[in-house]
Every structure is written in structure tokens, then in C-alpha cells.
Coordinates of C-alpha atoms in Angstrom, one line a residue:
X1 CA 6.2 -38.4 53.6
X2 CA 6.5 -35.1 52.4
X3 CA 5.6 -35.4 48.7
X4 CA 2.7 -37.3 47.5
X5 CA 2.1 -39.4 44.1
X6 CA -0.9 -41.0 42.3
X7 CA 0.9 -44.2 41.7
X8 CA 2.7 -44.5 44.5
X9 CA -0.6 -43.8 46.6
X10 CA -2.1 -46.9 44.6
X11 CA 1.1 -49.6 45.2
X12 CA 1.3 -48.1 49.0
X13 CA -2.6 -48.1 49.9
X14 CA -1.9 -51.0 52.0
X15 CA 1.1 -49.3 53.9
X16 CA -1.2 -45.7 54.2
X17 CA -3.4 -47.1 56.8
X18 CA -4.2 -50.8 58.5
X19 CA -7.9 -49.4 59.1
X20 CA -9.8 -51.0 56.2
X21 CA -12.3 -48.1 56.6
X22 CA -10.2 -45.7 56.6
X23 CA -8.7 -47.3 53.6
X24 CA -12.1 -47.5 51.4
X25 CA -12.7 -44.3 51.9
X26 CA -9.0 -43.2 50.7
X27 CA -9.4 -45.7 47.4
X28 CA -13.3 -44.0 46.5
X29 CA -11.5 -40.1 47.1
X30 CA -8.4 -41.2 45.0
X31 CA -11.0 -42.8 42.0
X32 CA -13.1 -40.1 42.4
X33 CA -16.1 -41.8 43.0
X34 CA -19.1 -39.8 41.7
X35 CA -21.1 -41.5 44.6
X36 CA -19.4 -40.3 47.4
X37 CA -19.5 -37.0 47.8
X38 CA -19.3 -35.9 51.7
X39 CA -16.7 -37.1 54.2
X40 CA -16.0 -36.2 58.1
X41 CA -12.7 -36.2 59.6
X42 CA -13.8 -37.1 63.1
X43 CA -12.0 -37.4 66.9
X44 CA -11.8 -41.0 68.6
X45 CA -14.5 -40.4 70.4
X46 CA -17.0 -39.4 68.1
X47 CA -19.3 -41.5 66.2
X48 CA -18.3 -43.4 63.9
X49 CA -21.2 -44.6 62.0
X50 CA -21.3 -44.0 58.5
X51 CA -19.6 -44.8 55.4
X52 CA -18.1 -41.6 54.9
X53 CA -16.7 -41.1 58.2
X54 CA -12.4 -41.2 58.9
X55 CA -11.0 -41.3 62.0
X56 CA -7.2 -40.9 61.4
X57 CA -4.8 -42.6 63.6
X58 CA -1.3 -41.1 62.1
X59 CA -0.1 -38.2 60.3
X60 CA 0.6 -40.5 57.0
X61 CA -3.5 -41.1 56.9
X62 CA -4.1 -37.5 57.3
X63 CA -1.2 -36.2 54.6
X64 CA -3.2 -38.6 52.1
X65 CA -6.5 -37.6 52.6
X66 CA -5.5 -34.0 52.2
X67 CA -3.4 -35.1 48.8
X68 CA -6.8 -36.8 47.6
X69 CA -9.5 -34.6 48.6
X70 CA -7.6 -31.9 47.0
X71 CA -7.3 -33.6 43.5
X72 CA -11.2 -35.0 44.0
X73 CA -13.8 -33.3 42.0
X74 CA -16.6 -35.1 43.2
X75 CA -16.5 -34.5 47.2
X76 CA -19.1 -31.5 48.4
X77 CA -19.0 -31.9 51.9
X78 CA -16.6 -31.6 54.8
X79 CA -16.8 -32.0 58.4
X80 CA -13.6 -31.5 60.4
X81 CA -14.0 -32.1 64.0
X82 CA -11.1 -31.0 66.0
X83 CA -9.0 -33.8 67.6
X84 CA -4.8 -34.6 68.7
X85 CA -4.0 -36.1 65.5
X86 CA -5.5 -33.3 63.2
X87 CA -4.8 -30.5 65.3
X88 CA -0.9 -31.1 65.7
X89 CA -0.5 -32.0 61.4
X90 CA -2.8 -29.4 60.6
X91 CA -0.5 -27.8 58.2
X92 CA 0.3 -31.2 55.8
X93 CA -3.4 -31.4 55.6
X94 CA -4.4 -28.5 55.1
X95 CA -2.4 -27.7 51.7
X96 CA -4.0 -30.7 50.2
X97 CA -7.6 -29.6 50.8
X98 CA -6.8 -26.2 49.7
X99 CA -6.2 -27.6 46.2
X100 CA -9.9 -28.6 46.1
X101 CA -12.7 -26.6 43.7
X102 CA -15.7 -29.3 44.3
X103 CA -16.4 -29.0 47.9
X104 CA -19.8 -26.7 48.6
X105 CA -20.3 -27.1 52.3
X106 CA -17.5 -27.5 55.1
X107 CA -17.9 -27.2 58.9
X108 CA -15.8 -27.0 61.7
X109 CA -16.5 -29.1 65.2
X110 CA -15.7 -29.0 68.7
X111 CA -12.3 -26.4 67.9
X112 CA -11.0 -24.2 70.7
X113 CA -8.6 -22.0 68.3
X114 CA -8.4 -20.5 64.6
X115 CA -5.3 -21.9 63.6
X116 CA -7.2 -23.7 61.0
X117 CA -9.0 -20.8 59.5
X118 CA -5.7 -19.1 58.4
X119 CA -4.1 -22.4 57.1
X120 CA -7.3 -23.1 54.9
X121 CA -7.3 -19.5 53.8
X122 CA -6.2 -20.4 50.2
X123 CA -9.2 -22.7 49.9
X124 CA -11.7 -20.9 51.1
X125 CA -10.6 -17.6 48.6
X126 CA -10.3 -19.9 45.5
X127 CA -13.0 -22.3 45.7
X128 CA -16.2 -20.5 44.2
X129 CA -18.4 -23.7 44.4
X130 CA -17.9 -22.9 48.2
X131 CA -21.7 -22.1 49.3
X132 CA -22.0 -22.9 53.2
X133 CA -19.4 -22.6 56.1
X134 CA -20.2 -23.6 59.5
X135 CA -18.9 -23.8 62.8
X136 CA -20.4 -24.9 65.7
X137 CA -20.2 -26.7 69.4
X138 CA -16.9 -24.6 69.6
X139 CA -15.4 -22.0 71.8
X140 CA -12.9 -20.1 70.2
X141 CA -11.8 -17.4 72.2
X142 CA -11.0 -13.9 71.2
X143 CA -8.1 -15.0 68.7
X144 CA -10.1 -18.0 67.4
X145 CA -12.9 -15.7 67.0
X146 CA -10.7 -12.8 64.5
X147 CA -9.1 -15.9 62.8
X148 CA -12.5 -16.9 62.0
X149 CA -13.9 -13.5 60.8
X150 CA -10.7 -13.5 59.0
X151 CA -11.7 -16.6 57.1
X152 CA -15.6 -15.5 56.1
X153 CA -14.1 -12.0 54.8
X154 CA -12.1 -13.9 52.3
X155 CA -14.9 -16.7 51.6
X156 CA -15.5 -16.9 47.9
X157 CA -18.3 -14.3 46.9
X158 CA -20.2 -17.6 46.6
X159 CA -21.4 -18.3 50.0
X160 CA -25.0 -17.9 50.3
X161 CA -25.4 -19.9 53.9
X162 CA -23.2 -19.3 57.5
X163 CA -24.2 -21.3 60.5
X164 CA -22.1 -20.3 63.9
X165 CA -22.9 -21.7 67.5
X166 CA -19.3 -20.4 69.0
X167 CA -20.5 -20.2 72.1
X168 CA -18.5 -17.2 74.1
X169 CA -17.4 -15.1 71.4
X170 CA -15.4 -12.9 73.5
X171 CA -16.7 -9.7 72.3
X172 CA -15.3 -10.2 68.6
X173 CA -19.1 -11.2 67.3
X174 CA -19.2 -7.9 66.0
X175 CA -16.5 -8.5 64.0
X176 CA -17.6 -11.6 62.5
X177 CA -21.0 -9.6 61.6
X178 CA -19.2 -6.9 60.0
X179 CA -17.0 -10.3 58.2
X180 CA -20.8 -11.0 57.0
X181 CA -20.7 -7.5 54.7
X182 CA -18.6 -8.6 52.3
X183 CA -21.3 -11.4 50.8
X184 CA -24.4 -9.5 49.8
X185 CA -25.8 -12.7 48.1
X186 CA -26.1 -14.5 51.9
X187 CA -29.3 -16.0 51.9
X188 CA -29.3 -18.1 55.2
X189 CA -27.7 -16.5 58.8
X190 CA -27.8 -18.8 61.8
X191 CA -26.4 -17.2 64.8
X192 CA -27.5 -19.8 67.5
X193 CA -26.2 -19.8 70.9
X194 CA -23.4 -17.4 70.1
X195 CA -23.9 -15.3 73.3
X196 CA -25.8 -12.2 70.6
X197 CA -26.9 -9.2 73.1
X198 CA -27.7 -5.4 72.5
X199 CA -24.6 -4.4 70.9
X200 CA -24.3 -7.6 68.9
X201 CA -27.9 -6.5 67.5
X202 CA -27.1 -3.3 67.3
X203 CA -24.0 -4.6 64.5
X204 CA -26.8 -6.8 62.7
X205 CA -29.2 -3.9 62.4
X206 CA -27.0 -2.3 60.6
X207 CA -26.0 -5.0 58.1
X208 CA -29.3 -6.1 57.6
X209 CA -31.0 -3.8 55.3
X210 CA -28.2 -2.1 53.4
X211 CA -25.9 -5.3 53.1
X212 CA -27.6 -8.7 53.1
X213 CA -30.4 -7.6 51.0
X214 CA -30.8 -11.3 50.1
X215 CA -30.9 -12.7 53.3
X216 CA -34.7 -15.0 53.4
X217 CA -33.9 -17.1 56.5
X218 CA -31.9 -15.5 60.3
X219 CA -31.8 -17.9 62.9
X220 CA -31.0 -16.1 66.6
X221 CA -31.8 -18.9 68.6
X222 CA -30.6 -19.1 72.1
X223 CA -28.6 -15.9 72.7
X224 CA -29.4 -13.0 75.2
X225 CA -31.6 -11.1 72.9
X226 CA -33.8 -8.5 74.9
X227 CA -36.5 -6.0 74.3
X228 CA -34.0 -3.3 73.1
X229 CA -32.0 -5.9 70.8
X230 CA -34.9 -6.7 69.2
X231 CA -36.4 -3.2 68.4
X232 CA -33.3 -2.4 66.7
X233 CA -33.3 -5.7 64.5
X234 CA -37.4 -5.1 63.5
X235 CA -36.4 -1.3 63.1
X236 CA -34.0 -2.5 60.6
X237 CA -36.2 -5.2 58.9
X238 CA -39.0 -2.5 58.8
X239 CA -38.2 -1.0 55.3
X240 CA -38.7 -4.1 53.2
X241 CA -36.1 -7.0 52.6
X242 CA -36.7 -10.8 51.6
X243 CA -36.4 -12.5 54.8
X244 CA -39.1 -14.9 54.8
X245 CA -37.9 -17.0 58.0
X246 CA -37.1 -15.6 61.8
X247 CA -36.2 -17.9 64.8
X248 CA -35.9 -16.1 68.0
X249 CA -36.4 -19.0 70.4
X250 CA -35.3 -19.0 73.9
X251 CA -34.2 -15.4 74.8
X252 CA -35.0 -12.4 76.6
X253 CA -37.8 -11.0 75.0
X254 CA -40.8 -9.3 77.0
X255 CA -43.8 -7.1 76.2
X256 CA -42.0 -4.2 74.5
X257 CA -40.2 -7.2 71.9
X258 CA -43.2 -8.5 71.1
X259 CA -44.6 -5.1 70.0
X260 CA -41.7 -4.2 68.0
X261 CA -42.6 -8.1 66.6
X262 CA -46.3 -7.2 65.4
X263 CA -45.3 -3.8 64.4
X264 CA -43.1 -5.3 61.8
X265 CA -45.9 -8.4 61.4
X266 CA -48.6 -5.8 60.7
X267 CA -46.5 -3.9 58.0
X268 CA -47.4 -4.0 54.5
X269 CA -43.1 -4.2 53.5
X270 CA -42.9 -7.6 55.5
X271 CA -42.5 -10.5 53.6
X272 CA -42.3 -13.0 56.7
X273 CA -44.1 -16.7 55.9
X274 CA -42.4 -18.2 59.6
X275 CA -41.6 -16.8 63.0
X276 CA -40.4 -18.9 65.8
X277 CA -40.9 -17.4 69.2
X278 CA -40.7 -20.9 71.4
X279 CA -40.1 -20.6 74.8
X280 CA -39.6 -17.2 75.4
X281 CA -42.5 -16.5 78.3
X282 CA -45.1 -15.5 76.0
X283 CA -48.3 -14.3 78.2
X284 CA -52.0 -13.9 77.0
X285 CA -50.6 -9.6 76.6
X286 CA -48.4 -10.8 74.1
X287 CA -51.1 -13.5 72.5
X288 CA -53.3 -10.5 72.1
X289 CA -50.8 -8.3 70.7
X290 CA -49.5 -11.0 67.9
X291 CA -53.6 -12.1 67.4
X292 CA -54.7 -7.9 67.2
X293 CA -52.0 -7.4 63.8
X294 CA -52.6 -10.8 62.0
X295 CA -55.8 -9.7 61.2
X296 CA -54.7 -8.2 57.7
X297 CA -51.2 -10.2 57.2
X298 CA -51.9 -12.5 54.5
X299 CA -48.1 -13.5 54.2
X300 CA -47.6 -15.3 57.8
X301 CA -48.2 -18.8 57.5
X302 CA -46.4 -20.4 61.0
X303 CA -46.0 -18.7 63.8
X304 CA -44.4 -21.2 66.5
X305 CA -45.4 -20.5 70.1
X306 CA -44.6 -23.8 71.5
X307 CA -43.8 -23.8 75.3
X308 CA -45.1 -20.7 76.2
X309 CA -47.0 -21.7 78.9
X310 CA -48.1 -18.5 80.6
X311 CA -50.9 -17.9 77.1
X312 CA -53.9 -19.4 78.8
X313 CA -57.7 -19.5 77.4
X314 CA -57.7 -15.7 77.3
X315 CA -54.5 -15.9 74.7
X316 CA -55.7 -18.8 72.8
X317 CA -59.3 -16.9 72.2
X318 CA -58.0 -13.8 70.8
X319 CA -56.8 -16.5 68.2
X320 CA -59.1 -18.5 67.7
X321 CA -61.4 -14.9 66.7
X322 CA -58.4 -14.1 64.5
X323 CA -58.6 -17.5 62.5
X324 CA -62.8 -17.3 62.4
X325 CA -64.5 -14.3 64.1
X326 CA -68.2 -15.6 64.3
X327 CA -69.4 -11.8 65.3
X328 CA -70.9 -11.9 61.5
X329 CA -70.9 -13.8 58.2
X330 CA -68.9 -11.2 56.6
X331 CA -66.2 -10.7 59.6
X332 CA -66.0 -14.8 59.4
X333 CA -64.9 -13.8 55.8
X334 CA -62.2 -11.5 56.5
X335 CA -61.1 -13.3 59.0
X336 CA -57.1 -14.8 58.8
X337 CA -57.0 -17.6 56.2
X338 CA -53.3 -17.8 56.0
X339 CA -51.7 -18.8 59.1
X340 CA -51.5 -22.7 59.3
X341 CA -49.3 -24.0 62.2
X342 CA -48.7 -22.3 65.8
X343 CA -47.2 -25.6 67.7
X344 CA -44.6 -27.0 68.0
X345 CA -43.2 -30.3 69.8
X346 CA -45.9 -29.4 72.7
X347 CA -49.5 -30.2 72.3
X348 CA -50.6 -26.4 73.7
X349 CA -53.0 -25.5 70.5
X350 CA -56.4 -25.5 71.8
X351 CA -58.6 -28.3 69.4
X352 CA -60.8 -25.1 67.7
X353 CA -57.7 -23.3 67.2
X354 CA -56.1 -26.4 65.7
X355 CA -59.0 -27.1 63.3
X356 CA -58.8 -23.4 62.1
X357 CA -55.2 -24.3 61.3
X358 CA -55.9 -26.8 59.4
X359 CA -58.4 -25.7 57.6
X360 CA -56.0 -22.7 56.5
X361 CA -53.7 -25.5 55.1
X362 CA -56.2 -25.3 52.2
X363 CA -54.9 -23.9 48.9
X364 CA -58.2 -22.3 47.7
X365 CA -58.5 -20.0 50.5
X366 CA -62.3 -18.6 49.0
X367 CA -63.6 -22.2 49.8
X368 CA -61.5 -21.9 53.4
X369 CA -63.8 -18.9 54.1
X370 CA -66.8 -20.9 53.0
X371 CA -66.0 -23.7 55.1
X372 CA -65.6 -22.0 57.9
X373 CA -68.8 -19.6 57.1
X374 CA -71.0 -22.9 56.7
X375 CA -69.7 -24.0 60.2
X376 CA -70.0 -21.1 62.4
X377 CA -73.4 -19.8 60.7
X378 CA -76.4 -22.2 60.2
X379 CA -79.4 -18.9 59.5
X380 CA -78.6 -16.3 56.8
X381 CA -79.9 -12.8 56.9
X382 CA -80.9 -11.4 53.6
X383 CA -82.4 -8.4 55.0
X384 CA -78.6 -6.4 54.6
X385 CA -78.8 -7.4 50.4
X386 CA -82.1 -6.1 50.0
X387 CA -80.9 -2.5 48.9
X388 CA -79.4 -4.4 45.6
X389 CA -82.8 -5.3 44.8
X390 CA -83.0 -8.6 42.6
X391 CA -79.6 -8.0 41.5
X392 CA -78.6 -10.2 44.6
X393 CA -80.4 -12.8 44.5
X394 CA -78.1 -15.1 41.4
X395 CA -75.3 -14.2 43.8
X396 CA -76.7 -15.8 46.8
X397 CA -77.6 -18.8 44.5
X398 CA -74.1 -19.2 43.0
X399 CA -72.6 -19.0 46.8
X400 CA -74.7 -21.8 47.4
X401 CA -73.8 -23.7 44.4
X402 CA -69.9 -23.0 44.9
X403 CA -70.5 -24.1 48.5
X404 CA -71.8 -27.5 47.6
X405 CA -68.6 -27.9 45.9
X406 CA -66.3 -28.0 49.0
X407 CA -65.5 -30.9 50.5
X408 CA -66.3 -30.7 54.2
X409 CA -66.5 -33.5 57.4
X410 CA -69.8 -32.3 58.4
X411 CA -73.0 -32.3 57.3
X412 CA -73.4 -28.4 55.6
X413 CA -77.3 -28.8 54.9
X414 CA -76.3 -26.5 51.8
X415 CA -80.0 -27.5 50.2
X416 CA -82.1 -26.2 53.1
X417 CA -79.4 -23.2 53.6
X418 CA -80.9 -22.0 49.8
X419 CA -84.5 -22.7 50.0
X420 CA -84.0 -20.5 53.3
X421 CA -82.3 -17.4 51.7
X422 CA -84.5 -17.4 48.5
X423 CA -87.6 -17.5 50.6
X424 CA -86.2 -14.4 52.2
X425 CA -86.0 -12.5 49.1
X426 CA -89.1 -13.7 48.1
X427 CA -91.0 -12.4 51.4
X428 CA -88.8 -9.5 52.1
X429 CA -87.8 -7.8 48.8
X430 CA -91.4 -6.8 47.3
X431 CA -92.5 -4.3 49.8
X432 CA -89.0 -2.8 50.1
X433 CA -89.2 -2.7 46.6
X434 CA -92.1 -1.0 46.2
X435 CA -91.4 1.4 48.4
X436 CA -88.2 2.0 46.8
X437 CA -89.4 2.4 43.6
X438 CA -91.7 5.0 45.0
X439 CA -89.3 7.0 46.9
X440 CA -87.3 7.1 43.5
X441 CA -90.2 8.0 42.0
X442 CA -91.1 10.8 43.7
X443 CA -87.5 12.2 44.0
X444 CA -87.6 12.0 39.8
X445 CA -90.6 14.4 40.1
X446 CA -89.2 16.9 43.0
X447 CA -86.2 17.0 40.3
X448 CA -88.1 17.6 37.2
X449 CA -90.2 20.7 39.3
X450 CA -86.8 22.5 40.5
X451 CA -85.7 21.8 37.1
X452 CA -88.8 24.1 35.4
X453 CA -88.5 26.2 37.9
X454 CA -84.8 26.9 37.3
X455 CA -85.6 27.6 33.7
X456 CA -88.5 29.9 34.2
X457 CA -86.0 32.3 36.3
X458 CA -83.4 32.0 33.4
X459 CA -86.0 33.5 31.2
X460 CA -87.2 36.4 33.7
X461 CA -83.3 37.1 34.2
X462 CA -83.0 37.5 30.2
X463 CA -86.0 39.5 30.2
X464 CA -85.5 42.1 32.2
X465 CA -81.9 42.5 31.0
X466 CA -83.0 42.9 27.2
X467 CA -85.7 45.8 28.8
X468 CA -83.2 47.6 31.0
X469 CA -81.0 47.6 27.6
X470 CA -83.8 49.3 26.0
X471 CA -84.7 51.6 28.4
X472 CA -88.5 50.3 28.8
X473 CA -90.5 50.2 32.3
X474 CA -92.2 46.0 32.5
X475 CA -93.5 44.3 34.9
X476 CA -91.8 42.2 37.3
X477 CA -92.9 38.8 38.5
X478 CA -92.1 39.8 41.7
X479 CA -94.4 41.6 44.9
X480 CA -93.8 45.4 44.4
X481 CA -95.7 46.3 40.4
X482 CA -94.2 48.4 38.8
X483 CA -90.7 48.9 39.0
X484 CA -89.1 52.4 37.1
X485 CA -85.3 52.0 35.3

């Protein structure tokens, strides 16, 4: 059936297809149900749970599906997993689902070619509700790989998300990179498992700060990332941008990476909240090295270092002093308030760790620090206020108060805290006082004399000069007597 009709689709439903699934879900496309809006085309042997999902058995079901998804206005997902019946009527499907403008997301399964990517051209040019293409669990080889670069060139200037697990790319990755310059409004790049080295870095480097300058989320999961691949992707992050997510799980990254890493973590331009670094052989060098730059990033919230087994206590300890660093009551302050979650699937976090963690989850991070000043520090020394005189005093009291407002799991003893430091002013501030008073005292006077003094040689100065101007012998103030003009 080469030419499709609306009525003749509804007095031939029956004849279309004896699969009564199949058949619901070609009645709810052709009525345009506003409730079902996603549909996968799937192979015999895939799953076929769910109500959206169509297993076609004959070219008649798949010319059909193509006719109604094209005229739906509802449908905003696709899934077409490669299979025999779809792959050999690829083209009488296809130029029904080119017709379609609704459809946001569509991804490709399990496809060993491009053939598809060329056919659905027309679609994926036209349709600028088009947001998200994927393709993944796929090996396309060289040609499937160009096809495919092909295909994101001429996505709509709509797409804002690509996901890609290829698997061997076959050296055209760069190309589909350099397919990712013509959308400058991508916000989400996930690159997993698609075989990404030094030169495949290299290409990303350079489209990351001058092309995808909205990019918030890159996902390089499971590719053969190294130190050098990585110091040209932080080089090229380095200089500000918006990416507020990086996943770099399971490659080749050793001490040199995870320098280039912090170096980007300790800059002020980086505007990272999450960093996953699982399983990549993290040792207690590179805990230290992470722990050493997160002392001033207030923008980090997650940094996921699950199954990295080689950090041992050493590792774990320079974060824990990151998260609370008990030295002092005012390094316990400035101490990271921001970071929340470092684990993963694994139970590695060590339990203080943890409960700094959590305590970071806190929204009001000035009663964080308070918490975790009242835990680590049970005697306060005045002594360092003292120099403020009284004027510190109402301060300490108001921390107090402001303490007893946080809620806390353990008993804080704010009362006795108090009485403590106020007895401390009380006993330590008058004789420092006095003494103060006196030492400011006595510089007032020491000021006053030089003062005089200064003015008494001002006067001796205009003196002499009005006598010299009159030609007149006077006496000097100074050793000598009489002195002769």
C-alpha cells in the first residue's frame, strides 16, 4: 500500500495488523490522543512491556505507523530500535515520520549503519520542537558514523540535549564533534563509551569555550580519557563557561588529570556544582590534591568518588579537615560548608566525613558553621577579642543567642558556653583595659609635646627670617651666642 488515507485507515484497522497491541496503539496515534505521547518501535527480541511499545511484524504495520505519527501532534517521543522488519522498509516509514512537528526527543537503538539518518533528514531539518537526539548501544562504523554527523549538522537549531554511546567510532568522532558547532544553545553533551582519546579531546577543547557556550551538563563516561586529554578539556573550561555538571567516570586519569581537575576546581571562573570521578584509581595524592583547592570553592556541592579504593584514612582525613578543620574556632568557620555528597553506590565515606556532609546539606550555611563550631569546640578563648575592648562583648552574647536557635542532635550546653565567655571578659578585660587606656594615654601626651615643640621651631624659623630681612644681629636659641648676618 503505497498511498495512505484517514478513512480508509479507520474501515481497514482490522486488516493493518492482527496484533491487538499493535493495533491500540495505531487507533490512539490516528485520534491523536493527548495522553499518549511517546512510542518505541522495537526488535522481536526486545522488551515488550509497556503500553507504548510496537513491535511490527509486516511492512503494512510499519507504512501506517509512519502515515500516523506523521499527522499526530501530540507524540514527543520516539525510540527506534534497529530490527529486519524496519531496516529493509526503512524508506515507507520514514517519509511518514518526516511529516511530524510534535516529536521533541527521538533515539536510535542497537543500528549498525546510517542509512536511517539520511532518510529522516527532512525531519530532523524541519521539526523545531526537536530538542534531544540520541543514539546509543550502536556500532556504526565509519559510514554510519558521517551519516550520523550528517544528521546533527542539519538538526533543527532547537536541540539543546545529544546523548551518543556508538561504541567504535572509527575515527569519525571528530567529525560528529565538529557536527556539535552548529547548535550553540546545546545544554546537555553525553559522550559515554564512545571510544573519546587525546585527539577526540583535543576537537572538544576547542568547541567548548567558543561554541557551546551554553553547555551546563558533559558526560565523558567510559572512554580512554588520559592525563593529556584531560588538561586540554580543563584548559578549555578554564576561562569561564556554564557548565555546572562533569562525569568523567571510568577512564585513564592519573596524578597530572587530577591536577589539571583542582586547578580548574580552585578557579574563581568555574561554575561547577557536580563532578563525577568514580572509579578511576583515585589514591590518597589525588584526595589531598582535590581536599587542598576545596578550601575556598563555595560552588562544588558533589563530588563523587565512589570506588576508588586506593584513598585510605590518609585521603579521607585531608577531607574530613576540609569539611571542619578543628585547628581553631575561626578555621572551623572557614572551613568548606558547601560540598554535600562524595559517595556513591559504595559505602567508602568514612562516618565523620559523612556527618560533615550532611550537615552541609543545610540551607543556612552561618548556622552549619555554628553547628559544627559547637561540636568540635566545648572552651572558648576570649583572650584574642580583648583588643575590641567591651565592644565585643554583645557580639559574643548574640552568637550565643543565634546558637541556641539551631537545631542540633546533641546536647550543645549553649547556657554554660555563655556564662563561660562572659566571665572571661569580666576577669580578663579590666586590667587590659587599664593598661590600654594608659598606653593611649600617654601616647596623647608624647603627641601634644612634639606638637609644641614643632610650633616653637616654626616661630624661631619666622624670626630669624624677618631679622636677616632687616639686616639686624639677634640671638639664636641655639649653642654658639651671637651669630653676625
Amino acid at each position: 500500500m503505497d498511498s495512505y488515507n484517514w478513512h480508509d485507515a479507520q474501515a481497514e484497522m482490522w486488516y493493518i495488523t492482527s496484533c491487538e497491541k499493535n493495533r491500540e496503539i495505531l487507533r490512539r496515534l490516528k485520534d491523536n490522543d493527548p495522553d499518549f505521547t511517546e512510542v518505541s518501535v522495537n526488535a522481536q527480541d526486545q522488551p515488550a512491556a509497556g503500553e507504548y511499545v510496537f513491535i511490527p511484524t509486516c511492512l503494512r504495520e510499519l507504512g501506517w505507523l509512519g502515515y500516523f505519527i506523521g499527522n499526530n501532534t501530540h507524540l514527543r517521543v520516539i525510540v527506534l530500535y534497529s530490527h529486519d522488519v524496519l531496516d529493509n522498509n526503512l524508506e515507507r516509514f520514514c517519509r511518514g515520520l518526516c511529516r511530524n512537528r510534535s516529536i521533541q526527543k527521538i533515539s536510535f537503538r542497537d543500528y549498525s549503519g546510517g542509512e536511517i539518518f539520511q532518510l529522516l533528514s527532512p525531519f530532523l531539518n524541519n521539526n523545531h520542537n526537536l530538542m534531544e537526539i540520541g543514539a546509543g548501544d550502536s556500532n556504526l562504523g565509519e559510514e554510519g558514523c558521517r551519516l550520523l554527523s550528517l544528521a546533527i549538522a542539519e538538526c533543527s537549531k532547537s536541540l539543546t540535549r545529544c546523548t551518543l554511546s556508538i561504541g567504535n567510532g572509527d575515527g569519525q568522532l571528530v567529525d560528529i564533534i565538529a557536527s556539535l558547532s552548529m547548535h550553540p544553545q546545546l545544554q546537555e553533551l553525553q559522550l559515554n563509551g564512545t571510544n573519546i582519546g587525546r585527539i577526540e579531546s583535543i576537537a572538544l577543547a576547542t568547541l567548548l569555550p567558543w561554541t557551546t557556550t551554553e553547555l551546563h551538563t558533559l558526560d565523558l563516561s567510559n572512554n580512554d580519557i588520559d592525563d593529556e586529554a584531560v588538561e586540554a578539556l580543563m584548559s578549555a573550561l578554564a576561562n569561564g563557561n556554564k557548565l555546572r555538571k562533569l562525569i568523567l567516570c571510568n577512564n585513564f586519569i592519573r596524578a597530572r588529570g587530577w591536577r589539571a581537575i583542582s586547578t580548574l576546581l580552585a578557579s574563581p571562573n568555574c561554575n561547577l556544582e557536580q563532578v563525577f570521578f568514580t572509579d578511576n584509581r583515585i589514591n590518597d595524592e589525588g584526595a589531598v590534591i582535590f581536599a587542598s583547592v576545596l578550601a575556598n570553592n563555595c560552588k562544588l556541592k558533589r563530588l563523587a568518588l565512589s570506588y576508588n579504593a586506593a584513598i585510605t584514612a590518609e585521603g579521607w582525613a585531608a577531607f574530613s579537615k576540609l569539611l571542619c578543620n578543628t585547628s581553631s574556632v575561626n578555621k572551623t568557620f572557614l572551613s568548606n560548608h558547601t560540598l554535600q555528597d562524595m559517595g556513591g553506590r559504595d559505602a567508602t565515606v568514612p562516618p565523620d566525613v559523612s556527618s560533615y556532609l550532611d550537615l552541609n546539606t543545610g540551607t543556612d550555611k552561618k548556622q552549619v558553621a555554628i553547628i559544627k563550631i559547637l561540636q568540635n569546640h566545648h572552651h572558648f578563648n576570649m583572650q584574642p577579642l580583648f583588643e575590641w575592648d567591651f565592644k565585643a562583648l554583645p557580639l559574643v552574647i548574640g552568637w550565643f543567642e543565634r546558637a541556641a536557635a539551631c537545631p542540633t542532635d546533641f546536647n550543645a550546653n549553649i547556657g554554660n558556653r555563655k556564662l563561660s565567655s562572659i566571665y572571661q571578659f569580666i576577669r580578663g578585660i579590666p586590667p587590659l583595659y587599664i593598661e590600654s587606656r594608659l598606653n593611649q594615654e600617654l601616647s596623647e601626651v608624647c603627641a601634644t609635646e612634639m606638637k609644641l615643640e614643632l610650633t616653637l621651631k616654626l616661630q624661631d624659623i619666622k624670626q630669624r627670617k624677618r631679622n636677616v630681612e632687616g639686616g639686624c644681629i639677634f640671638y639664636s636659641s641655639a649653642p654658639g651666642g651671637w651669630l653676625d648676618l
